[in-house]
Amino acid sequence: MAADGEPSEGIVPEGVAGPDAEASAALAADLRSAMAGDVRFDEYTQVLYATDGSVYQARPAGVAFPTDADDVAAAVTVAGEHGVPVLPRGAGSSLAGQTVGPGCLVLDCSQHMDDIVAVDPDAQTATVQPGVVQDHLDDHLAQWGLKFAPDPASANRATIGGGIGNNSTGAHSVRYGITDAYVDELRVVLADGSAIRTRDVVIDSDEWAAIVGKDDREADIYRTVRAVVEDNADEIAERYPDLKRSVSGYNLQKVIREADGDRVINLSKLLVGAEGTLGVVVEATLSLVTKPDETALALYAYDDLVDAMRAVPEALDLEPSAVELMDDEVFRLARESAEYAAYAEPVPDDAAAALMVEFDDERHGDLPAAVEAADARLLDGGPAYDALAAFDDDEQAKLWKLRKAAIPLLMSLDGDPKPYPFVEDASVPPADLAEYVEGFREILDDHDTSAAYFAHAGVGTLHVRPILNLKTEDGVEQLRSIAQDVTSLVAEYDGAFSGEHGDGLARTQFNPKLYGPELWDAFKTVKSAFDPDWLLNPGKVVFRDDDPTDIREHLRYGPEYATVERGTVQDFSAEGGYNQLVELCNGCGTCRQTDADTMCPTFRTTGEEIATTRGRANLLRAGISGELPADELYSERFQSAVLDLCVGCKACKSDCPTGVDMAKLKAELKHDYHEREGTGRRERLFGNIDRVAALGSATAPLSNLAQRLPGADAVAERLFGVAPERSLPSFSRESLTDWFDARGGPAVPAAEAADSVLLFPDTYTNYCYPGPGKAAVRVLEAANVRVELADVGPTGRAAYSQGLLDAAADRARSLVDAVEPRVADGASLLFVEPSDASMVRDEVPDLIADDRRAAAEAVAANAAGVCEYLDRRRVDERIAFDAPDESLTYHGHCHQKALGTDHHAVGVLRRAGYDVDPLDSGCCGMAGSFGYEAEHYDLSREIGSILFDQVAESRGDEVVAPGASCRTQLGDRNGAERSPHPVEKLADAL
């Protein structure tokens, strides 16, 4: 959404799509008349909401974006009148297909219904709307030392409503249990559009009599649920497993309880875990818990997975707050991931499995003593062969980030076979885990496949993901056959087929088998009482006898799935091909996070699914697989609505756990578009900006005066689509290369130099603002480094960002040819501008993947930012710094963050004597040419406003940033002065 809460213009195409367009149009028209929120039935929206984090895909009829409870009631009523099913949805991170429904009207409650209505710290309760992201709620509650106890790994984007629908939980269920224990009251819209408030009601009290004495849907529901529970008491006691985690079926075992001598019914407990099949939650009152002040984390390494499982009961005796498992496959993938390699580094290389055991100070007054006791039990007296302890918050956070990344990391496996979620959260008593794992291994052997093992060992819930190729008939049949065998194995141990991720399309089929015919009939009776026409998220939890749910139907990939292979300019062999890179997106929705990392800048501002990496990948996959028309990827609307909102920040390369490099995909597709449709005037201007800047420098100051002439901005907008509000760069009459030649070239003789480097004169530094380049020379020479300026043209970054790949490849090849001999002699290639450094290190080798590939890789291996070079080699320690007494706020460049190099400047600045406050900031919003484009100026500023707020709240006296785009955006905020490059502050400290 735009900043004012109105729909962002031009993001989603208009229109109605589908096989029955007339009926869809009528439904859409009635919805628009009945509700205030947006209604979309176009093809792009259908594709965007056809998937979630599961293996399933099915197009909905359309999507409505309710603004409040009245909108929800109106949408449900209208859909019912049209006989169209309704599917409530939060972040779409569900792993069992709960938010996939063919022909449904999806209610996206995440965009508007995200208010924290009230908090009562004394009563330890909070009332929220369903679209509130859990981490946002916990951040708000932290001021009172409170939190919402369930903590799924997806809490940084998953909504409270989604958690209620799935009865979610997370790593700390050992300590706190699951969501149903913390939902006290709900406001719910029923299938007929009426609303009820569920809460504790004493059976046979006056309140009970008042409810059931009415002739309405609510009365019928209460009477039916009571009768079902009482009539099936023996079956409920027999069939429901005695576990901390059991989220399959309906919560008949929890809806009625004894309290203070009374029998109390609370329908909230039934609605939790119902996956939106009984009603649409529009408000929830939650119980909260106190947040421990301190925790300690110990990790124990085992050389056999079964040994680790046998140690779980021992760990539980120690009163932990969490007991988590990771296996060697998780560690292997993490070590191969740019984002997670550092987090896996402390884990012993040969560990077959590891248990993470956490303790908190609410249970243990002496945390070091708690860890010592665990060492004595699990290491000295058990089969663990190594251990490490983390008491520091940052060190613990790294281990937790590694653990929470396990699911998406596993989906990054190369090729078509993937470790798919469909039996991954079965739960058994912890004492039976070792035998259960051995039985599971036998099932996998019988089906000639393998799996990874991880997750919540302390409560008997293992996320075991068999590796299957669902693009084959055999793979699809394996899916069902393994699920059947695992349900039988779970039943042997009186377990639950789902301990966390719910039923959805993946497990509903097996509920009759697990619960037996009597409880299955009870489920259907409850469903009919709430939803007589079975229009609320049909096929989940229960199904009609004449329309059974089948685990094999509505798969995202199946035997019929096929893609059209395409030739590419860039080399995609490392990703398995262009199409494989697109398919790496598993739908987990990490790109919807907004509180940390960088991905995805345009989503953070618009709140639109189409602006996420997941959304773009879904639409790309629809294009390459024929789900969209063959030429749709090359249409103007696809370019403007999908690709142009990718700012090329490269954050998805690292922030996305599977590494969906959308910037690389975008560049290739933009190239194809230009090949078909030609290149626009603005693309040619920005793609060849080095030539423009050289001319501007040569003709300065006349070129600068021309930019300031009255009407010049209007001409730039009319001819090139440049935003008139944006200040354009000034040109320096003396370029960096001119200055360097005038001073006589290198100042440090080769024979006396400690090191030798080539400094790359990037376009902005060379022709517009040579200051950082001059500063880099001064700092490097102060460390006795011989500095030469590379005599080359541009890296190709500007052309690449415009999709002009032939031009980018030519420039990349020229650069490699020019500098590779010097690199071979031992010189490093240094950059002031981060985007050029990343171009050489990341894109150039894939652009010239021919006989010059080896040379390009050699250059890339020896390329670095100036501060990175100083920090990695500790070159700065040879310099006598005397920094002024200043505090600096540091904003790193997106490309540095993607390559894991943004921290180097902070280290050098601190050693130089500065107090540095590094921001956990996202994209500045400028993103090269993006912020100059007239149609993107407002969005660019909105993205930038997030950074501006962080700068305002930081403790620094001055903000520094290495990126030219970032410094431009920061300089344009409220007429602020241009921010310096970090190397300029280092020069000031000489």
XYZ file of C-alpha atoms in Angstrom, residues 391-943:
553
model
C 25.589 -17.156 26.765
C 25.854 -14.033 24.621
C 22.625 -12.959 22.891
C 24.303 -12.512 19.520
C 25.924 -15.937 19.614
C 22.637 -17.553 20.578
C 20.828 -15.656 17.814
C 23.239 -17.094 15.242
C 22.489 -20.668 16.316
C 18.749 -19.992 16.322
C 18.984 -18.446 12.860
C 20.742 -21.585 11.659
C 18.038 -23.786 13.150
C 15.139 -21.714 11.785
C 16.664 -21.718 8.297
C 16.558 -25.509 8.048
C 13.291 -25.744 6.091
C 14.056 -23.248 3.325
C 17.693 -24.354 3.174
C 16.625 -27.897 2.399
C 14.470 -26.637 -0.459
C 17.591 -25.164 -2.070
C 18.870 -28.589 -3.142
C 19.874 -28.625 -6.801
C 17.742 -30.420 -9.342
C 14.142 -31.608 -9.419
C 14.228 -33.960 -6.395
C 13.479 -31.900 -3.285
C 12.839 -32.661 0.411
C 9.123 -31.935 0.367
C 6.836 -31.242 3.351
C 4.001 -33.741 3.721
C 4.946 -35.983 6.665
C 7.418 -33.558 8.192
C 5.791 -32.809 11.518
C 4.439 -36.068 12.838
C 4.814 -36.248 16.624
C 5.443 -39.158 18.965
C 6.279 -39.360 22.668
C 9.904 -38.171 23.118
C 10.817 -41.463 24.777
C 9.955 -43.238 21.515
C 11.882 -40.934 19.187
C 14.849 -43.233 18.615
C 12.664 -46.185 17.658
C 10.440 -43.926 15.577
C 13.435 -42.629 13.619
C 14.626 -46.171 12.971
C 11.152 -47.077 11.708
C 11.084 -43.978 9.526
C 14.435 -44.910 8.029
C 13.029 -48.308 7.100
C 10.122 -46.633 5.308
C 12.521 -44.420 3.383
C 14.665 -47.414 2.460
C 11.577 -49.268 1.252
C 10.807 -46.315 -1.034
C 14.437 -45.902 -2.137
C 14.815 -42.341 -0.880
C 16.362 -40.381 1.968
C 15.469 -37.411 4.172
C 16.784 -34.724 6.452
C 15.895 -34.677 10.166
C 15.539 -31.583 12.321
C 13.256 -29.545 14.607
C 11.506 -29.958 17.921
C 12.932 -33.130 19.435
C 11.956 -32.072 22.952
C 8.262 -32.547 22.172
C 8.696 -35.499 19.835
C 8.094 -33.481 16.662
C 10.659 -34.134 13.952
C 10.523 -32.380 10.621
C 11.469 -35.262 8.358
C 11.320 -34.406 4.659
C 11.643 -37.285 2.185
C 13.392 -36.337 -1.054
C 11.061 -36.855 -4.023
C 10.744 -35.777 -7.623
C 7.126 -34.681 -7.878
C 7.530 -33.962 -11.574
C 7.219 -37.708 -12.204
C 4.308 -40.105 -11.746
C 6.467 -42.348 -9.570
C 7.331 -39.417 -7.330
C 3.676 -38.472 -6.875
C 2.759 -42.058 -6.001
C 5.660 -42.154 -3.539
C 4.156 -39.072 -1.915
C 0.954 -40.911 -1.061
C 2.580 -44.256 -0.279
C 5.102 -42.788 2.163
C 2.343 -40.758 3.828
C 0.254 -43.903 4.286
C 3.179 -45.792 5.810
C 4.129 -42.937 8.110
C 0.572 -42.572 9.423
C 0.674 -46.259 10.322
C 4.028 -45.811 12.035
C 2.753 -42.796 13.979
C -0.301 -44.756 15.084
C 1.955 -47.502 16.477
C 3.419 -44.987 18.900
C 0.093 -43.282 19.741
C 1.366 -40.157 18.020
C -0.124 -37.334 15.991
C 0.281 -37.074 12.239
C 0.698 -33.327 12.650
C 2.329 -31.659 15.619
C 2.667 -28.201 14.138
C 1.900 -27.560 10.487
C -1.692 -28.755 10.406
C -3.762 -30.786 7.963
C -4.349 -28.687 4.851
C -4.273 -30.540 1.559
C -1.355 -32.689 2.708
C -2.828 -34.581 5.676
C -6.601 -34.194 5.697
C -6.902 -37.394 3.656
C -5.579 -39.415 6.599
C -7.755 -38.019 9.386
C -10.411 -40.790 9.014
C -7.647 -43.358 9.480
C -6.175 -41.641 12.544
C -9.421 -40.773 14.332
C -11.719 -43.611 13.314
C -15.263 -43.511 11.881
C -17.032 -42.172 14.961
C -14.831 -39.110 15.418
C -14.727 -38.578 11.659
C -18.494 -38.324 11.698
C -18.225 -35.999 14.684
C -15.881 -33.724 12.719
C -18.369 -33.553 9.853
C -21.209 -32.798 12.262
C -19.246 -29.899 13.749
C -18.345 -28.603 10.296
C -21.997 -28.666 9.204
C -23.109 -26.794 12.310
C -20.687 -23.951 11.653
C -20.817 -24.050 7.857
C -23.932 -25.831 6.502
C -22.950 -25.358 2.849
C -19.297 -26.300 3.452
C -18.047 -23.114 1.776
C -15.337 -22.176 4.282
C -11.948 -23.429 3.055
C -13.335 -26.746 1.792
C -11.197 -29.876 1.756
C -9.178 -29.014 4.846
C -9.475 -30.924 8.154
C -12.648 -32.655 6.871
C -14.050 -33.436 3.444
C -17.322 -34.476 1.898
C -17.751 -38.169 1.148
C -18.397 -37.336 -2.504
C -15.366 -35.030 -2.769
C -12.485 -36.542 -0.799
C -9.222 -34.684 -0.331
C -6.338 -36.407 -2.072
C -2.729 -35.633 -1.189
C -1.814 -36.043 -4.873
C -4.131 -33.382 -6.273
C -3.418 -29.677 -6.887
C 0.357 -30.145 -6.782
C 2.541 -27.219 -7.783
C 4.712 -29.683 -9.672
C 3.320 -32.865 -11.139
C 3.864 -35.177 -14.111
C 2.137 -32.658 -16.384
C 4.367 -29.785 -15.311
C 6.821 -28.716 -17.999
C 8.805 -25.632 -18.835
C 10.109 -24.143 -22.049
C 13.892 -24.082 -21.974
C 15.425 -20.834 -23.124
C 18.834 -19.691 -24.252
C 20.523 -17.177 -21.954
C 23.311 -14.650 -22.184
C 24.414 -15.293 -18.615
C 25.681 -18.633 -17.388
C 23.085 -20.325 -15.141
C 24.858 -23.677 -14.858
C 25.608 -23.199 -11.167
C 21.862 -22.855 -10.555
C 20.948 -25.759 -12.837
C 19.556 -23.400 -15.464
C 17.342 -20.328 -15.621
C 14.176 -22.317 -14.912
C 15.707 -24.120 -11.946
C 16.631 -20.775 -10.402
C 13.032 -19.620 -10.760
C 11.791 -22.863 -9.195
C 14.079 -22.462 -6.182
C 11.349 -20.317 -4.638
C 9.476 -22.634 -2.279
C 6.947 -20.038 -1.154
C 8.144 -19.803 2.454
C 7.600 -16.044 2.330
C 10.826 -14.896 3.976
C 10.688 -11.975 1.529
C 7.696 -10.636 3.487
C 9.788 -9.884 6.569
C 10.156 -6.198 7.323
C 12.170 -5.904 10.530
C 15.615 -7.186 9.555
C 17.868 -7.825 6.570
C 17.146 -6.103 3.254
C 14.691 -8.195 1.239
C 12.351 -7.055 -0.187
C 12.400 -3.224 -0.366
C 9.319 -2.638 -2.496
C 7.191 -5.000 -0.412
C 8.148 -3.145 2.746
C 6.633 -0.008 1.300
C 3.705 -1.301 -0.761
C 2.651 -4.362 1.280
C 1.806 -5.981 -2.063
C 2.445 -9.675 -2.721
C 3.472 -8.844 -6.293
C 6.351 -6.795 -4.856
C 7.889 -9.759 -3.022
C 10.540 -12.043 -4.434
C 8.025 -14.867 -3.999
C 5.440 -12.999 -6.024
C 7.844 -12.310 -8.869
C 9.066 -15.911 -8.840
C 5.494 -17.240 -8.925
C 4.682 -15.101 -11.944
C 7.925 -16.041 -13.665
C 7.226 -19.734 -13.065
C 3.736 -19.292 -14.471
C 5.325 -17.758 -17.557
C 7.972 -20.418 -18.182
C 5.523 -23.269 -17.542
C 2.769 -22.055 -19.854
C 0.328 -21.198 -17.087
C 0.422 -17.647 -18.421
C 0.290 -16.999 -22.182
C 3.557 -17.691 -23.977
C 4.404 -14.031 -24.645
C 3.176 -12.636 -21.335
C 6.693 -12.358 -19.892
C 7.526 -9.929 -22.681
C 4.411 -7.827 -22.330
C 4.540 -4.232 -21.201
C 2.343 -4.990 -18.179
C 4.678 -7.762 -16.984
C 7.682 -5.507 -17.352
C 6.050 -2.619 -15.473
C 4.009 -4.506 -12.858
C 6.496 -7.263 -12.050
C 10.070 -6.644 -13.154
C 10.308 -2.876 -12.814
C 9.466 -3.064 -9.112
C 12.531 -5.207 -8.517
C 15.178 -2.642 -7.609
C 18.057 -5.054 -8.209
C 19.282 -4.814 -4.618
C 20.441 -8.459 -4.761
C 19.192 -9.009 -1.209
C 17.295 -12.116 -2.260
C 20.594 -13.729 -3.242
C 21.476 -13.884 0.451
C 18.339 -13.091 2.472
C 16.256 -15.693 0.623
C 17.308 -18.987 2.235
C 17.117 -20.784 -1.115
C 19.002 -18.014 -2.905
C 16.486 -16.934 -5.535
C 18.625 -14.331 -7.329
C 15.843 -12.187 -8.755
C 18.238 -9.480 -9.949
C 19.956 -12.009 -12.211
C 16.645 -13.368 -13.483
C 15.351 -9.861 -14.120
C 18.413 -8.819 -16.108
C 18.054 -11.825 -18.402
C 14.369 -11.264 -19.017
C 14.853 -7.537 -19.585
C 17.487 -8.410 -22.164
C 15.024 -10.647 -24.000
C 12.435 -7.884 -23.854
C 14.843 -5.417 -25.444
C 15.719 -7.973 -28.115
C 12.039 -8.255 -28.997
C 10.752 -4.747 -28.462
C 13.844 -2.572 -28.745
C 15.527 -0.382 -26.152
C 13.933 2.791 -24.878
C 15.599 6.193 -24.761
C 15.913 6.146 -20.975
C 17.396 2.646 -20.879
C 20.047 3.713 -23.389
C 20.786 6.842 -21.360
C 21.217 5.062 -18.046
C 22.873 2.013 -19.574
C 25.559 4.232 -21.102
C 25.843 6.688 -18.249
C 29.648 6.457 -18.255
C 29.773 8.156 -21.673
C 27.270 10.783 -20.572
C 29.261 11.489 -17.401
C 32.537 11.721 -19.334
C 30.991 14.298 -21.633
C 29.520 16.169 -18.669
C 32.897 16.293 -16.958
C 34.660 17.444 -20.105
C 32.178 20.312 -20.567
C 31.851 21.331 -16.917
C 30.874 23.809 -15.567
C 28.638 24.504 -18.569
C 27.057 21.063 -18.206
C 26.154 21.837 -14.596
C 24.695 25.196 -15.531
C 22.600 23.563 -18.246
C 21.029 21.248 -15.672
C 19.968 24.239 -13.577
C 18.391 26.246 -16.398
C 14.660 26.923 -15.976
C 12.682 24.087 -17.554
C 15.643 21.692 -17.735
C 13.975 19.272 -15.323
C 10.787 19.310 -17.408
C 12.817 18.506 -20.531
C 14.555 15.629 -18.731
C 11.197 14.267 -17.656
C 9.670 14.574 -21.119
C 12.616 13.104 -23.025
C 13.902 10.526 -20.574
C 11.267 10.064 -17.878
C 13.575 11.451 -15.182
C 11.837 12.658 -12.025
C 11.975 16.469 -11.928
C 12.066 16.408 -8.122
C 15.340 14.488 -8.096
C 18.617 16.409 -7.891
C 20.958 15.327 -10.678
C 24.668 14.700 -10.115
C 27.035 17.578 -10.760
C 30.054 16.985 -12.944
C 33.622 17.643 -11.850
C 35.804 19.453 -14.388
C 38.814 17.546 -13.073
C 38.105 13.840 -13.084
C 39.744 11.437 -10.666
C 41.998 10.149 -13.425
C 42.950 13.723 -14.363
C 43.824 14.456 -10.733
C 45.829 11.258 -10.386
C 47.815 11.927 -13.569
C 48.416 15.552 -12.559
C 49.947 14.467 -9.246
C 52.395 12.247 -11.129
C 50.735 8.848 -10.748
C 51.665 6.421 -7.939
C 53.366 8.070 -4.984
C 54.782 4.880 -3.453
C 57.696 3.378 -5.384
C 57.143 -0.225 -6.412
C 60.326 -1.383 -4.714
C 59.294 0.111 -1.357
C 55.591 -0.790 -1.387
C 54.147 -3.283 1.042
C 51.340 -4.062 -1.417
C 50.191 -3.039 -4.871
C 46.600 -2.308 -5.908
C 44.620 -1.118 -8.891
C 41.954 1.376 -7.871
C 38.950 1.307 -10.194
C 37.669 4.779 -11.213
C 33.933 4.159 -11.268
C 31.695 6.517 -13.194
C 30.350 8.547 -10.251
C 33.672 8.821 -8.452
C 35.633 9.585 -11.587
C 33.426 12.184 -13.219
C 31.039 13.503 -10.557
C 32.556 13.373 -7.108
C 36.228 12.375 -6.995
C 36.464 12.999 -3.247
C 36.117 9.346 -2.130
C 38.610 8.251 -4.787
C 41.169 10.807 -3.629
C 40.553 9.791 -0.028
C 41.080 6.134 -0.910
C 44.413 6.959 -2.509
C 45.520 8.934 0.563
C 44.512 6.197 3.008
C 46.080 3.390 1.015
C 49.321 5.296 0.506
C 49.428 6.019 4.229
C 49.641 2.243 4.640
C 52.552 2.107 2.154
C 50.370 0.630 -0.571
C 51.288 1.442 -4.176
C 48.123 2.699 -5.865
C 47.565 2.778 -9.591
C 44.327 3.723 -11.303
C 42.964 0.990 -13.541
C 42.970 2.224 -17.134
C 39.626 0.672 -18.106
C 36.096 1.605 -19.026
C 33.026 0.824 -16.900
C 32.391 -2.580 -15.313
C 29.095 -2.949 -17.165
C 26.988 -2.440 -14.049
C 24.861 0.340 -15.558
C 24.151 -1.618 -18.732
C 23.459 -4.771 -16.724
C 20.909 -3.045 -14.514
C 18.987 -2.007 -17.631
C 19.054 -5.526 -19.096
C 21.518 -4.515 -21.831
C 23.481 -7.715 -21.423
C 25.395 -7.667 -24.695
C 26.822 -4.259 -23.840
C 27.467 -5.355 -20.253
C 29.294 -8.467 -21.469
C 31.465 -6.430 -23.839
C 32.457 -4.067 -21.047
C 33.043 -6.922 -18.647
C 35.307 -8.667 -21.149
C 37.292 -5.478 -21.767
C 37.781 -5.003 -18.028
C 38.959 -8.566 -17.485
C 41.347 -8.393 -20.437
C 42.807 -5.151 -19.087
C 43.305 -6.034 -15.420
C 43.825 -9.799 -15.370
C 47.568 -9.584 -16.147
C 48.082 -7.181 -13.233
C 45.997 -9.397 -10.933
C 48.107 -12.365 -12.004
C 51.169 -10.370 -10.881
C 49.654 -10.050 -7.407
C 47.768 -6.751 -7.516
C 44.327 -6.413 -5.935
C 41.503 -4.633 -7.775
C 39.845 -2.177 -5.378
C 36.558 -0.292 -5.636
C 35.120 2.776 -3.982
C 31.632 1.999 -5.337
C 30.076 -1.222 -3.923
C 27.838 -1.908 -6.923
C 30.866 -2.054 -9.225
C 32.684 -4.355 -6.811
C 29.711 -6.703 -6.741
C 29.455 -6.561 -10.538
C 33.007 -7.834 -10.932
C 32.717 -10.402 -8.182
C 29.262 -11.747 -8.937
C 27.988 -10.958 -12.424
C 31.060 -10.649 -14.629
C 32.076 -14.347 -14.510
C 28.578 -15.377 -15.587
C 28.522 -12.803 -18.390
C 31.701 -14.012 -20.096
C 31.457 -17.732 -19.424
C 33.627 -18.682 -22.390
C 37.382 -19.050 -22.696
C 37.757 -15.987 -20.444
C 35.775 -17.503 -17.562
C 38.902 -18.533 -15.659
C 40.385 -15.082 -16.067
C 37.131 -13.467 -14.899
C 37.049 -15.683 -11.834
C 40.658 -14.795 -11.043
C 39.818 -11.093 -11.231
C 36.684 -11.626 -9.139
C 38.663 -13.463 -6.468
C 41.010 -10.507 -6.129
C 38.391 -7.754 -6.254
C 37.305 -5.957 -3.088
C 35.937 -2.728 -1.727
C 38.553 -0.388 -0.288
C 37.394 -0.861 3.300
C 37.059 -4.609 2.803
C 40.675 -4.729 1.626
C 41.825 -2.670 4.603
C 39.906 -4.845 7.048
C 40.572 -8.335 5.685
C 44.304 -7.796 5.469
C 44.459 -5.485 8.493
C 46.226 -3.009 6.230
C 44.751 -0.192 8.313
C 46.841 -1.310 11.287
C 49.880 0.118 9.485
C 48.286 3.584 9.566
C 48.601 6.088 12.409
C 45.013 7.311 12.736
C 43.958 10.218 14.926
C 40.192 10.349 14.457
C 38.207 13.345 15.659
C 35.806 12.763 18.530
C 32.813 11.911 16.346
C 30.046 9.362 16.358
C 29.112 7.954 12.942
C 25.976 6.227 11.740
C 26.850 3.639 9.109
C 24.476 2.531 6.347
C 25.807 -0.360 4.253
C 25.082 -0.900 0.576
C 22.619 -3.614 -0.434
C 25.126 -5.357 -2.684
C 27.651 -5.494 0.141
C 25.028 -7.080 2.358
C 24.211 -9.620 -0.346
C 27.876 -10.618 -0.537
C 28.467 -10.428 3.214
C 30.964 -7.558 3.043
C 29.075 -4.660 4.625
C 30.716 -5.023 8.038
C 34.280 -4.268 6.962
C 33.920 -0.487 6.935
C 32.559 -0.588 10.489
C 35.615 -2.485 11.708
C 38.087 -0.108 10.082
C 36.275 3.034 11.226
C 36.225 1.773 14.793
C 39.923 0.936 14.757
C 40.550 4.426 13.376
C 38.938 5.786 16.539
C 35.360 6.556 15.555
C 32.299 5.536 17.541
C 30.186 3.753 14.897
C 26.503 2.862 15.053
C 25.857 0.388 12.178
C 22.237 0.351 11.085
C 20.324 -2.866 10.442
C 18.935 -1.033 7.452
C 17.324 -2.112 4.242
C 17.596 -0.579 0.795
C 17.890 3.220 0.565
C 15.344 3.177 -2.272
C 17.574 4.930 -4.797
C 18.899 1.708 -6.332
C 20.888 3.217 -9.188
C 18.516 4.579 -11.812
C 15.332 3.442 -10.019
C 15.096 6.556 -7.874
C 15.568 8.822 -10.887
C 12.643 7.309 -12.809
C 9.614 9.574 -12.679
C 7.089 6.785 -12.179
C 9.143 5.355 -9.305
C 10.162 8.562 -7.533
C 7.419 8.454 -4.883
C 8.038 4.772 -4.179
C 11.768 5.408 -3.992
C 11.206 8.109 -1.394
C 8.841 5.900 0.596
C 11.470 3.158 0.709
